[in-house]
Tab-separated table of C-alpha atoms and ligand atoms in Angstrom:
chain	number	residue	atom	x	y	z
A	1	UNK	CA	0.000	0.000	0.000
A	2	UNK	CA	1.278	3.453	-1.158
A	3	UNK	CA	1.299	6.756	1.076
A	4	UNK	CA	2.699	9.510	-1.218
A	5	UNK	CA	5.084	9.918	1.460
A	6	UNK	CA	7.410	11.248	-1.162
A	7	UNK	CA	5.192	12.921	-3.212
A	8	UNK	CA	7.100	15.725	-4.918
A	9	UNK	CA	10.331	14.933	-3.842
A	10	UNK	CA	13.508	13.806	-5.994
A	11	UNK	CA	16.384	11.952	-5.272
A	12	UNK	CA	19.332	10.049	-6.419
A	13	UNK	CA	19.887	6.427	-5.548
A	14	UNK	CA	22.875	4.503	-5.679
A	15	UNK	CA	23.530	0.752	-5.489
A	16	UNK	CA	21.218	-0.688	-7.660
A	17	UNK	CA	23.008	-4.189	-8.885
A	18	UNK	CA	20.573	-6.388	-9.283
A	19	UNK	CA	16.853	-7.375	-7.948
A	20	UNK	CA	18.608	-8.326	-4.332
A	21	UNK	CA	20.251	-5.219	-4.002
A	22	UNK	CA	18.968	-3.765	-1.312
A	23	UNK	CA	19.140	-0.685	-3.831
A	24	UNK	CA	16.781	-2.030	-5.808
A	25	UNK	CA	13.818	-2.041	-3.479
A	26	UNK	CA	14.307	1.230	-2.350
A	27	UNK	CA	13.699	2.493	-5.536
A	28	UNK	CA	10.768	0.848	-5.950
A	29	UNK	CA	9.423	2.068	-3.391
A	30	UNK	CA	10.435	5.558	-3.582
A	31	UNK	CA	8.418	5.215	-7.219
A	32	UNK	CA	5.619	3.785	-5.571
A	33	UNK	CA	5.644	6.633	-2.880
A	34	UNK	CA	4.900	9.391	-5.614
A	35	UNK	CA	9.256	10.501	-5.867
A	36	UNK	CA	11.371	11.204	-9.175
A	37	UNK	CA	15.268	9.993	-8.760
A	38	UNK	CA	18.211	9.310	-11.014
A	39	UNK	CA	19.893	5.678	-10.287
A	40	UNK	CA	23.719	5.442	-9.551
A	41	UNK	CA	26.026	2.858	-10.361
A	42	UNK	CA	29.728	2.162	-10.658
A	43	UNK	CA	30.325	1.901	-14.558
A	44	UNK	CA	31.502	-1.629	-14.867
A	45	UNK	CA	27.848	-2.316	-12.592
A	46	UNK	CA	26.229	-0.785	-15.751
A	47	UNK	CA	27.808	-3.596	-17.944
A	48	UNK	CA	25.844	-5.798	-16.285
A	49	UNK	CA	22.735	-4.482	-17.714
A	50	UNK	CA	20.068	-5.400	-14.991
A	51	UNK	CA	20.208	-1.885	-14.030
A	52	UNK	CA	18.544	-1.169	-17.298
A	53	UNK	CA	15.474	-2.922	-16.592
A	54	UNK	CA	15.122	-1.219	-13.107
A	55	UNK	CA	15.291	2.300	-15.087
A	56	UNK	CA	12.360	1.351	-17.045
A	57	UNK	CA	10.154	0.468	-14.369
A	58	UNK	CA	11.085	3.369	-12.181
A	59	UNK	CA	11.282	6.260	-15.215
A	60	UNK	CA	14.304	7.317	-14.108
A	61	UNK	CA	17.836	7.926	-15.747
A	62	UNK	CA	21.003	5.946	-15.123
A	63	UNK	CA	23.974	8.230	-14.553
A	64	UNK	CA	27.185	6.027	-14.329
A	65	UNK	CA	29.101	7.203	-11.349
A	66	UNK	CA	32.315	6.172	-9.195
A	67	UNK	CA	31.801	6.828	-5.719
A	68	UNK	CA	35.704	7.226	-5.076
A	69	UNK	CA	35.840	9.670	-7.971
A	70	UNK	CA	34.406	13.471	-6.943
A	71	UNK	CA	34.857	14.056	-10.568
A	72	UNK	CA	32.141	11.365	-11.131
A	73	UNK	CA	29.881	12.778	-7.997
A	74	UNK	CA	30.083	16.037	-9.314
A	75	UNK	CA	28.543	15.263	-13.028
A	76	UNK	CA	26.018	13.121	-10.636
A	77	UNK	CA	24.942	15.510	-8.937
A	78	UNK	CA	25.341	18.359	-11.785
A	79	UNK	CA	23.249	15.729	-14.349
A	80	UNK	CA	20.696	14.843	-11.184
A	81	UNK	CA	19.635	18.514	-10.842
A	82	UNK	CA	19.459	19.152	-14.420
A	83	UNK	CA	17.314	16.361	-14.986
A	84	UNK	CA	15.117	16.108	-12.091
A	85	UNK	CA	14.205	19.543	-12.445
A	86	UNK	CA	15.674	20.832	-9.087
A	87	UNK	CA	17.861	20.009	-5.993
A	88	UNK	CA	17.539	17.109	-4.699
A	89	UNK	CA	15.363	16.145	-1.363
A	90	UNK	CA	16.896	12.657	-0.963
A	91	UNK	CA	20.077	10.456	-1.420
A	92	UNK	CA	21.163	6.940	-0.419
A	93	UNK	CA	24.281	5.446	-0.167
A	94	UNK	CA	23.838	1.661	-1.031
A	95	UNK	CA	27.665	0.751	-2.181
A	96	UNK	CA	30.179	-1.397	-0.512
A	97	UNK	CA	33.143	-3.882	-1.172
A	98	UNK	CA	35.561	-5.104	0.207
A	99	UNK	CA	38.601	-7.312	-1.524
A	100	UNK	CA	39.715	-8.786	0.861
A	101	UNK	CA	36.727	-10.441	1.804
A	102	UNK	CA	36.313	-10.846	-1.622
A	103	UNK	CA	39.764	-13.040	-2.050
A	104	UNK	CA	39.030	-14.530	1.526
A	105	UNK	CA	41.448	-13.141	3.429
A	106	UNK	CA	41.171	-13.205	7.074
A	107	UNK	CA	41.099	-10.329	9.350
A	108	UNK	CA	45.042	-11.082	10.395
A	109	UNK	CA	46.738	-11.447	7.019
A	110	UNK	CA	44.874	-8.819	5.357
A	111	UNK	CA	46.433	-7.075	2.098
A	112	UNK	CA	46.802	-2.919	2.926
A	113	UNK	CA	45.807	-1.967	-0.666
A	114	UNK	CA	43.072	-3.460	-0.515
A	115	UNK	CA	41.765	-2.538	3.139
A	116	UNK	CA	42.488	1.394	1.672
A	117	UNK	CA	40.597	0.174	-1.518
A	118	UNK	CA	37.469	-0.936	1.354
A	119	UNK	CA	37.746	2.170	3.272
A	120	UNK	CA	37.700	4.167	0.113
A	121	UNK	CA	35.005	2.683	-1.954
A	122	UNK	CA	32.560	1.636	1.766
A	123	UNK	CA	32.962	4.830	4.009
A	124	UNK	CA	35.207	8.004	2.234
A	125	UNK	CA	32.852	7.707	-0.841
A	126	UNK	CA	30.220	9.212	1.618
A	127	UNK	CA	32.050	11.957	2.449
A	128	UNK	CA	33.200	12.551	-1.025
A	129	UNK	CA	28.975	12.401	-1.748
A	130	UNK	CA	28.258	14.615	0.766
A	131	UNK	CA	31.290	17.363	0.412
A	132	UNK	CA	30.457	17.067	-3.176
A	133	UNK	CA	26.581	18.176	-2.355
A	134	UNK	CA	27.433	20.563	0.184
A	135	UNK	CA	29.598	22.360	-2.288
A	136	UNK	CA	27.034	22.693	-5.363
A	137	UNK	CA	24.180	23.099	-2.941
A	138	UNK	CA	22.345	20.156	-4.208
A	139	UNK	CA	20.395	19.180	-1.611
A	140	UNK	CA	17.015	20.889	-0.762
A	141	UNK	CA	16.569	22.066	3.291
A	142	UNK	CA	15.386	19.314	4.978
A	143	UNK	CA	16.627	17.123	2.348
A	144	UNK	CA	17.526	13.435	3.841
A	145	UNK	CA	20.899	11.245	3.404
A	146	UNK	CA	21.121	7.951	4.297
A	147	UNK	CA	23.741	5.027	3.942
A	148	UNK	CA	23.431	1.593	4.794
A	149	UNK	CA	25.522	-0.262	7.298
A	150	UNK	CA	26.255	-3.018	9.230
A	151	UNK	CA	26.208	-3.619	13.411
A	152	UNK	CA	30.054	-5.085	12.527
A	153	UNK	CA	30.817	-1.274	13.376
A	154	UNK	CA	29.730	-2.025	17.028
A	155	UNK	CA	30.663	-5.088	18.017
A	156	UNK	CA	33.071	-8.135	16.695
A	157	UNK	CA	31.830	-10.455	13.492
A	158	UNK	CA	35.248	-12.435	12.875
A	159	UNK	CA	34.442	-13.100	9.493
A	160	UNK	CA	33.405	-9.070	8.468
A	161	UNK	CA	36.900	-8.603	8.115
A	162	UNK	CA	38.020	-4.812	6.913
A	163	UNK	CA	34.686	-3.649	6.299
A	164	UNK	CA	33.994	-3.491	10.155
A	165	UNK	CA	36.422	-0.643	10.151
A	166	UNK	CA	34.721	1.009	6.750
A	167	UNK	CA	31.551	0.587	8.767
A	168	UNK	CA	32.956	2.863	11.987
A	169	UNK	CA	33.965	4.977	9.747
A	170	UNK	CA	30.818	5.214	7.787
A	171	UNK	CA	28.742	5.560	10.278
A	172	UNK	CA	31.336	8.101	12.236
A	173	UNK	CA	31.077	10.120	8.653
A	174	UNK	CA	27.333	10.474	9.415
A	175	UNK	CA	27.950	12.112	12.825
A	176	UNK	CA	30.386	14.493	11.523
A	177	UNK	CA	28.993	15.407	8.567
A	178	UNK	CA	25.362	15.270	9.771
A	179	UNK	CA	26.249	18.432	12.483
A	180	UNK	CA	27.730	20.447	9.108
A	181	UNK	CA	24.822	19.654	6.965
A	182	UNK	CA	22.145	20.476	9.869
A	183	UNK	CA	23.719	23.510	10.382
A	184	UNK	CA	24.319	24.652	6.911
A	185	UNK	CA	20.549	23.197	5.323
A	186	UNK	CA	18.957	21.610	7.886
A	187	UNK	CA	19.856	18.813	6.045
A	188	UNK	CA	19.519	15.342	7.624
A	189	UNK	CA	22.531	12.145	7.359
A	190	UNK	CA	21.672	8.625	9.538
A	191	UNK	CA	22.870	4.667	8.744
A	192	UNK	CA	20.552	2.427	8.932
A	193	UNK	CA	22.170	-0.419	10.205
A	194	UNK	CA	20.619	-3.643	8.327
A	195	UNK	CA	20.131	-7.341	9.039
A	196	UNK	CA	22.378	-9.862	6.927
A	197	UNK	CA	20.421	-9.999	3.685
A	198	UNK	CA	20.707	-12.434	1.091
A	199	UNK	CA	22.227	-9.914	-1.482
A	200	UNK	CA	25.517	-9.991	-3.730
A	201	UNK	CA	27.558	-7.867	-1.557
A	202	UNK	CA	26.061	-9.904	1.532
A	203	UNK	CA	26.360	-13.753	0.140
A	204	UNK	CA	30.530	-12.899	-0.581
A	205	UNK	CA	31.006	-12.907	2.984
A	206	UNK	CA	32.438	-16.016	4.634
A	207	UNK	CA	29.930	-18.210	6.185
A	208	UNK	CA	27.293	-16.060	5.115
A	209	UNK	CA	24.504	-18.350	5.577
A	210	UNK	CA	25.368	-20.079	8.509
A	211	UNK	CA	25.275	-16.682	9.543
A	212	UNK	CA	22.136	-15.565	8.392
A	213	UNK	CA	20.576	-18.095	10.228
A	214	UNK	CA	22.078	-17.799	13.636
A	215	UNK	CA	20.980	-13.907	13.015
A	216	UNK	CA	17.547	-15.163	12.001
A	217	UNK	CA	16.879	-17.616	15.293
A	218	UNK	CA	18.561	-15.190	17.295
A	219	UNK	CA	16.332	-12.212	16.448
A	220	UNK	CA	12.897	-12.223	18.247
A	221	UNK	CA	11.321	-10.749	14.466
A	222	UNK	CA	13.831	-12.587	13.067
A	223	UNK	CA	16.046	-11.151	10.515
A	224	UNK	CA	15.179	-7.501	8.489
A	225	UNK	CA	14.519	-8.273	4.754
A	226	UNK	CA	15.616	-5.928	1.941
A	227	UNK	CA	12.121	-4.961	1.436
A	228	UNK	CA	11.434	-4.618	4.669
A	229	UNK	CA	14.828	-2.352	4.683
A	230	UNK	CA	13.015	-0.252	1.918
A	231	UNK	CA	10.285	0.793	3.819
A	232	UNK	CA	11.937	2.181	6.483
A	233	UNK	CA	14.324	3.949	4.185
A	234	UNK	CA	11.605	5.731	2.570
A	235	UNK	CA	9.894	6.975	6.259
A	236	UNK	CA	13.964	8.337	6.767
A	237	UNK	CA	13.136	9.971	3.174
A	238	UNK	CA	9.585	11.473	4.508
A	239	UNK	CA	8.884	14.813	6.390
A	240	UNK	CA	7.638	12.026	9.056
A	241	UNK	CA	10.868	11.765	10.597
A	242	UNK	CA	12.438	15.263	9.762
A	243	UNK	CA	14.036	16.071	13.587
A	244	UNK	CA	15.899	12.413	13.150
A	245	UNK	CA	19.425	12.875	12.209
A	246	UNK	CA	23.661	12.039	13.074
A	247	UNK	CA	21.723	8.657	13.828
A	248	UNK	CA	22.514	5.150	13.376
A	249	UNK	CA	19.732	3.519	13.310
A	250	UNK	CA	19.335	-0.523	13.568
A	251	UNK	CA	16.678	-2.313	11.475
A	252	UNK	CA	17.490	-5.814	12.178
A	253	UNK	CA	14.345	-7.373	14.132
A	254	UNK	CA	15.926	-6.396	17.300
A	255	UNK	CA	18.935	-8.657	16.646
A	256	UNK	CA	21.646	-5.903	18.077
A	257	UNK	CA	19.611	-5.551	21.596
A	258	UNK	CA	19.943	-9.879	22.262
A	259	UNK	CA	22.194	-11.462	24.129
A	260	UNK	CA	20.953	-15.369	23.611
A	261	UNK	CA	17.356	-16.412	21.990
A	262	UNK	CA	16.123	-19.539	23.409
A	263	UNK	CA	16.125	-20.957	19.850
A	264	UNK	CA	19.713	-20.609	19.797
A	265	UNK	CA	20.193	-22.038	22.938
A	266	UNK	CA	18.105	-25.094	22.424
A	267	UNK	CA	20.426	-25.480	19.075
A	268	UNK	CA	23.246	-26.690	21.520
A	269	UNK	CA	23.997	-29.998	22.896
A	270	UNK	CA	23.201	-29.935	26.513
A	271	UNK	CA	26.331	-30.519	28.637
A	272	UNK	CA	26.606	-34.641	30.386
A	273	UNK	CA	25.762	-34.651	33.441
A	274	UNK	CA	28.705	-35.201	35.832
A	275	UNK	CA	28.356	-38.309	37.529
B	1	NAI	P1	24.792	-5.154	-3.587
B	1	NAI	O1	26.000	-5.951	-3.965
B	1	NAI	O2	23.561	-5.397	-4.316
B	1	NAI	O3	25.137	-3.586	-3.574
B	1	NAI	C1	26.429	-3.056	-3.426
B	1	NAI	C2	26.589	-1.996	-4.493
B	1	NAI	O4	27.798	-1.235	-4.358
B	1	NAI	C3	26.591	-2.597	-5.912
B	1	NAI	O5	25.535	-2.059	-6.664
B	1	NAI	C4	27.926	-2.152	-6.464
B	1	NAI	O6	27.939	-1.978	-7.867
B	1	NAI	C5	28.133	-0.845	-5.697
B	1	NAI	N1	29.512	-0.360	-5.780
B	1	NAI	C6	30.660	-1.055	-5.514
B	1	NAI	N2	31.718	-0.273	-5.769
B	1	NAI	C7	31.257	0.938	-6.197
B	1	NAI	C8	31.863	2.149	-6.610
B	1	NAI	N3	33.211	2.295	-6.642
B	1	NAI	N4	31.070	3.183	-6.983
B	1	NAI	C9	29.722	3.062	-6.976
B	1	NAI	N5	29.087	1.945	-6.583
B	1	NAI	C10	29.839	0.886	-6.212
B	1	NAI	O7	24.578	-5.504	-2.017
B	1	NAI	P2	23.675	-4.830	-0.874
B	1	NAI	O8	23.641	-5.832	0.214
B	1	NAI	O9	22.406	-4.313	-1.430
B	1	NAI	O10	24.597	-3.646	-0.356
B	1	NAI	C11	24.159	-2.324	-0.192
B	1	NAI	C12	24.683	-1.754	1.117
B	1	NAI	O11	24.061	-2.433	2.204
B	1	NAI	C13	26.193	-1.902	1.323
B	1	NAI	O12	26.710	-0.737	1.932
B	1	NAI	C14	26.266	-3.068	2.296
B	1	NAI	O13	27.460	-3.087	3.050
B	1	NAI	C15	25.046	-2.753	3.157
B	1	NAI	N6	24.590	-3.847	4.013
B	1	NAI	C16	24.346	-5.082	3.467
B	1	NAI	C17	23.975	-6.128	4.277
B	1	NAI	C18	23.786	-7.499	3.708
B	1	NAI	O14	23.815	-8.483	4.471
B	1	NAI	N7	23.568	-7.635	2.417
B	1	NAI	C19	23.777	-5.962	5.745
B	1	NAI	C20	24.005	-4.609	6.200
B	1	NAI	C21	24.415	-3.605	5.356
């Protein structure tokens, strides 16, 4: 069921890989909720085509962008105005990826180009959106930012590898840059902090569905889906929420706030009895 919560309002969305990305349904949604938005993707995501078909359905323009390049976030946001008729009101930051986790390597034998290539492409390419905003003026007062992100930030998922530390740092980019852009155009920035969901970014992590599940029993709601994850992206979007910002905000069925579900616990073998 649609609101028009975003009637009127544009935007620019990033992320969009396929019809998992989390990306994806957020655009959907913002269609369905009455907004107009480019979609954002690193070039060589564009190759892939399936961006394409999302366009269609949404009405909106593809403008190929690298998140580590300003260059790129400039024409983005340059192209985004132009085109949407406007500033903008709205912008996620969907992108992540890591290659270390990508060539499996663990958290103590990790390769330093890549971890800067993590940082770079997961957390600085917020700033760089941001800064890039901030210094064209693209985004409307009251205007809402918001990047996705990962409890890993918080506390200790072995297998998260370097993207735990792009995560602080995303999330600590929201903070900082949420004061400036509150002060300068009342201007919103939160993370939503999402359940493991079955995505391509989220299946290249080791273990990932052995994972998924312990999240899953472990959660009393059980885990967040990316649709779900939509939804409350677009109320973050919405004049409904409009005093909410330098937030991060978990969406993961209440997964961050349990210490042990009984599920879980029944999952173990109990211990023999000493004679
Ligand atoms: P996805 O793989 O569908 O999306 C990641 C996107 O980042 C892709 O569209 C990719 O093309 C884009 N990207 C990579 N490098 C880029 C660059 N240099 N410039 C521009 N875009 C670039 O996966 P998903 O899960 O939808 O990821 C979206 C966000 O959600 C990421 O920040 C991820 O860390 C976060 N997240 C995902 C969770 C999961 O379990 N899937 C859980 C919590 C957070």
């Amino acid at each position: 069921m649609a609101y028009g919560l975003l009637q009127g309002k544009r935007g620019i969305i990033s992320g969009a890989l396929d019809e998992k990305s989390i990306a994806w349904k957020v655009a959907l949604k913002a269609k369905e909720e009455g907004a107009t938005f480019t979609l954002t993707n690193a070039p060589i995501a564009m190759r892939m085509g399936a961006i394409k078909q999302l366009a269609e359905q949404c009405e909106a323009e593809i403008i190929p962008a690298d998140a580590t390049s300003t260059e790129d976030l400039e024409k983005l946001f340059n192209q985004s105005t132009e085109i949407l008729g406007g500033k903008v009101d709205f912008v996620l930051h969907s992108i992540g990826m890591s290659p270390n986790i990508r060539k499996g390597r663990a958290y103590t034998d990790l390769n330093y180009d890549w971890f800067k290539q993590s940082v770079d492409v997961s957390a600085l390419s917020f700033h760089k959106m941001m800064q890039t905003a901030y210094k064209l003026d693209a985004i409307n007062e009251w205007g809402s930012v918001v990047a996705l992100t990962y409890m890993a930030a918080q506390r200790t998922f072995p297998f998260y590898t370097d993207m735990a530390e792009a995560k602080a740092i995303l999330e600590s980019i929201a903070r900082s840059f949420g004061y400036h852009y509150g002060k300068y155009r009342k201007v919103r920035v939160n993370t939503v902090s999402q359940s493991p969901t079955v995505t391509t970014a989220g299946s290249g992590i080791g273990g990932f569905d052995r994972f998924y599940e312990f999240a899953d029993k472990t959660a009393p709601l059980g885990n967040a889906s990316a649709e779900d994850c939509a939804n409350y992206v677009i109320t973050l979007f919405s004049d409904l929420s409009r005093m909410v910002t330098m937030q991060n905000l978990f969406h993961d069925g209440g997964f961050s706030m349990t210490g042990a579900s009984e599920e879980v616990m029944s999952l173990l073998q109990p211990q023999q009895q000493q004679q």
